[in-house]
Amino acid sequence: MSLAVAVVLVVKLVRVRRLLVSTGVPMSAKVLFWASIAYLISPVDLLPDPILLDDIGLLLVALRTLHKAVGHAPRGSDGVDRYGPA
């Protein structure tokens, strides 16, 4: 099960690269994402390292926040979403 979660996270991280350079995404969502990455690599954890639930949970919250920010981002003048699918 943890392998499936890891694969899903890797796919989402590759897709989120476009959102991090986008000007239509709020800075707070970008900061939350980078904070979750810093927590992921930080040696200080709420739960011991063999249990990655806190790391993965925070990263998933950050990715969901970025996804919701794209849903509220303005579309182009022709009605096309400039950020593509998330």
XYZ file of N, CA and C in Angstrom:
258
model
N 0.817 -1.199 0.000
C 0.000 0.000 0.000
C 0.861 1.264 0.000
N 1.936 1.262 0.779
C 2.785 2.446 0.828
C 3.481 2.691 -0.517
N 3.730 1.628 -1.277
C 4.311 1.798 -2.610
C 3.324 2.510 -3.534
N 2.056 2.173 -3.423
C 1.032 2.827 -4.244
C 0.928 4.305 -3.885
N 0.989 4.616 -2.601
C 0.936 6.017 -2.163
C 2.163 6.768 -2.671
N 3.326 6.133 -2.627
C 4.551 6.774 -3.104
C 4.473 7.053 -4.603
N 3.933 6.123 -5.376
C 3.796 6.321 -6.818
C 2.845 7.475 -7.110
N 1.731 7.530 -6.400
C 0.774 8.624 -6.589
C 1.423 9.961 -6.253
N 2.192 10.014 -5.171
C 2.868 11.255 -4.794
C 3.876 11.697 -5.848
N 4.625 10.775 -6.402
C 5.610 11.132 -7.423
C 4.910 11.706 -8.654
N 3.827 11.095 -9.078
C 3.076 11.594 -10.237
C 2.555 12.998 -9.950
N 2.003 13.207 -8.762
C 1.471 14.528 -8.416
C 2.575 15.569 -8.329
N 3.736 15.197 -7.827
C 4.843 16.143 -7.731
C 5.340 16.567 -9.109
N 5.352 15.657 -10.053
C 5.766 16.005 -11.416
C 4.765 16.983 -12.025
N 3.484 16.758 -11.785
C 2.456 17.643 -12.331
C 2.449 19.016 -11.664
N 2.842 19.094 -10.417
C 2.758 20.348 -9.675
C 3.858 21.338 -10.075
N 4.850 20.871 -10.777
C 5.953 21.747 -11.190
C 5.460 22.974 -11.949
N 4.455 22.781 -12.811
C 3.900 23.912 -13.580
C 3.223 24.927 -12.668
N 2.585 24.453 -11.628
C 1.840 25.342 -10.740
C 2.761 26.234 -9.923
N 3.940 25.736 -9.608
C 4.848 26.497 -8.760
C 5.428 27.714 -9.469
N 5.464 27.705 -10.778
C 5.971 28.860 -11.511
C 4.843 29.752 -12.022
N 3.620 29.330 -11.828
C 2.472 30.078 -12.321
C 2.198 31.298 -11.451
N 1.823 32.400 -12.094
C 1.494 33.607 -11.338
C 0.054 33.602 -10.851
N -0.774 32.719 -11.363
C -2.171 32.684 -10.965
C -2.428 31.916 -9.675
N -1.430 31.228 -9.172
C -1.575 30.452 -7.946
C -1.125 31.314 -6.773
N -1.928 31.391 -5.712
C -1.568 32.236 -4.564
C -0.244 31.815 -3.922
N 0.480 32.787 -3.426
C 1.770 32.527 -2.799
C 1.619 31.635 -1.564
N 0.509 31.739 -0.857
C 0.321 30.926 0.346
C 0.299 29.437 0.004
N -0.286 29.067 -1.116
C -0.306 27.666 -1.533
C 1.098 27.192 -1.899
N 1.863 28.058 -2.540
C 3.234 27.703 -2.897
C 4.102 27.552 -1.655
N 3.923 28.451 -0.688
C 4.703 28.388 0.550
C 4.352 27.124 1.327
N 3.069 26.762 1.373
C 2.663 25.538 2.058
C 3.318 24.321 1.409
N 3.377 24.307 0.090
C 4.023 23.195 -0.608
C 5.497 23.097 -0.227
N 6.220 24.218 -0.294
C 7.650 24.184 0.022
C 7.885 23.881 1.492
N 6.995 24.307 2.375
C 7.119 23.977 3.794
C 6.939 22.472 4.010
N 6.021 21.869 3.260
C 5.821 20.429 3.401
C 7.029 19.656 2.880
N 7.677 20.156 1.834
C 8.896 19.516 1.334
C 10.015 19.649 2.377
N 10.136 20.821 3.000
C 11.151 21.016 4.041
C 10.894 20.085 5.223
N 9.636 19.911 5.606
C 9.296 19.005 6.697
C 9.609 17.561 6.315
N 9.397 17.227 5.059
C 9.657 15.866 4.585
C 11.129 15.497 4.728
N 12.026 16.431 4.432
C 13.454 16.130 4.506
C 14.073 16.494 5.852
N 13.305 17.137 6.714
C 13.790 17.533 8.028
C 13.975 16.315 8.935
N 15.012 16.330 9.761
C 15.199 15.208 10.690
C 14.220 15.253 11.876
N 13.552 16.369 12.088
C 12.597 16.508 13.190
C 11.212 16.135 12.678
N 10.578 15.153 13.324
C 9.260 14.677 12.914
C 8.349 14.543 14.128
N 7.053 14.608 13.866
C 6.080 14.341 14.922
C 6.031 12.851 15.249
N 6.160 12.027 14.218
C 6.196 10.574 14.371
C 7.576 10.082 13.948
N 8.035 8.957 14.491
C 9.366 8.455 14.096
C 9.457 8.203 12.589
N 10.666 8.240 12.055
C 10.866 8.134 10.611
C 10.325 6.871 9.954
N 10.355 5.701 10.574
C 9.767 4.547 9.869
C 8.271 4.723 9.588
N 7.635 5.606 10.344
C 6.217 5.891 10.124
C 6.130 7.228 9.400
N 5.844 7.197 8.111
C 5.854 8.419 7.299
C 4.475 9.052 7.155
N 3.541 8.706 8.025
C 2.179 9.235 7.893
C 2.126 10.746 8.032
N 2.893 11.319 8.939
C 2.864 12.770 9.110
C 3.478 13.472 7.900
N 4.576 12.941 7.374
C 5.224 13.537 6.202
C 4.314 13.473 4.979
N 3.793 12.299 4.718
C 2.930 12.101 3.549
C 1.639 12.893 3.697
N 1.090 12.911 4.901
C -0.160 13.653 5.133
C -0.003 15.139 4.864
N 1.085 15.726 5.363
C 1.311 17.155 5.134
C 1.537 17.447 3.651
N 2.257 16.583 2.975
C 2.490 16.771 1.546
C 1.189 16.653 0.750
N 0.340 15.713 1.119
C -0.951 15.579 0.436
C -1.842 16.789 0.665
N -1.814 17.356 1.865
C -2.585 18.581 2.138
C -2.072 19.723 1.274
N -0.760 19.848 1.160
C -0.178 20.903 0.335
C -0.550 20.728 -1.132
N -0.511 19.496 -1.630
C -0.884 19.247 -3.020
C -2.367 19.528 -3.254
N -3.213 19.171 -2.300
C -4.642 19.449 -2.431
C -4.902 20.961 -2.430
N -4.158 21.700 -1.615
C -4.304 23.154 -1.580
C -3.910 23.761 -2.923
N -2.821 23.282 -3.517
C -2.421 23.770 -4.840
C -3.479 23.432 -5.884
N -4.038 22.254 -5.808
C -5.065 21.834 -6.769
C -6.301 22.719 -6.647
N -6.720 23.026 -5.426
C -7.879 23.897 -5.233
C -7.583 25.320 -5.699
N -6.339 25.773 -5.528
C -5.963 27.117 -5.978
C -6.070 27.220 -7.491
N -5.763 26.155 -8.193
C -5.878 26.155 -9.655
C -7.343 26.231 -10.047
N -8.212 25.598 -9.278
C -9.642 25.650 -9.565
C -10.199 27.053 -9.461
N -9.572 27.906 -8.646
C -10.022 29.283 -8.471
C -9.212 30.279 -9.296
N -8.197 29.788 -10.006
C -7.348 30.676 -10.806
C -8.118 31.160 -12.034
N -7.841 32.378 -12.471
C -8.539 32.908 -13.649
C -8.155 32.162 -14.914
N -9.118 32.047 -15.811
C -8.868 31.419 -17.106
C -8.459 32.485 -18.104
N -7.919 32.048 -19.220
C -7.523 32.964 -20.269
C -8.735 33.621 -20.908
N -8.509 34.611 -21.740
C -9.610 35.337 -22.369
C -10.437 34.446 -23.295
N -9.829 33.351 -23.782
C -10.560 32.451 -24.656
C -11.247 31.326 -23.871
N -11.192 31.384 -22.515
C -11.859 30.399 -21.678
C -11.072 29.127 -21.451
N -9.835 29.097 -21.931
C -9.009 27.910 -21.780
C -8.216 28.011 -20.494
N -8.169 26.931 -19.753
C -7.405 26.889 -18.526
C -5.924 26.818 -18.888
N -5.160 27.794 -18.466
C -3.738 27.876 -18.825
C -2.868 26.898 -18.066
N -3.375 26.302 -17.008
C -2.542 25.460 -16.165
C -2.689 23.989 -16.484
N -3.636 23.616 -17.285
C -3.827 22.223 -17.654
C -4.379 21.425 -16.496
N -4.542 20.130 -16.700
C -5.084 19.290 -15.638
C -4.092 19.132 -14.503
N -4.603 19.033 -13.291
C -3.701 18.907 -12.140
C -3.544 17.508 -11.693
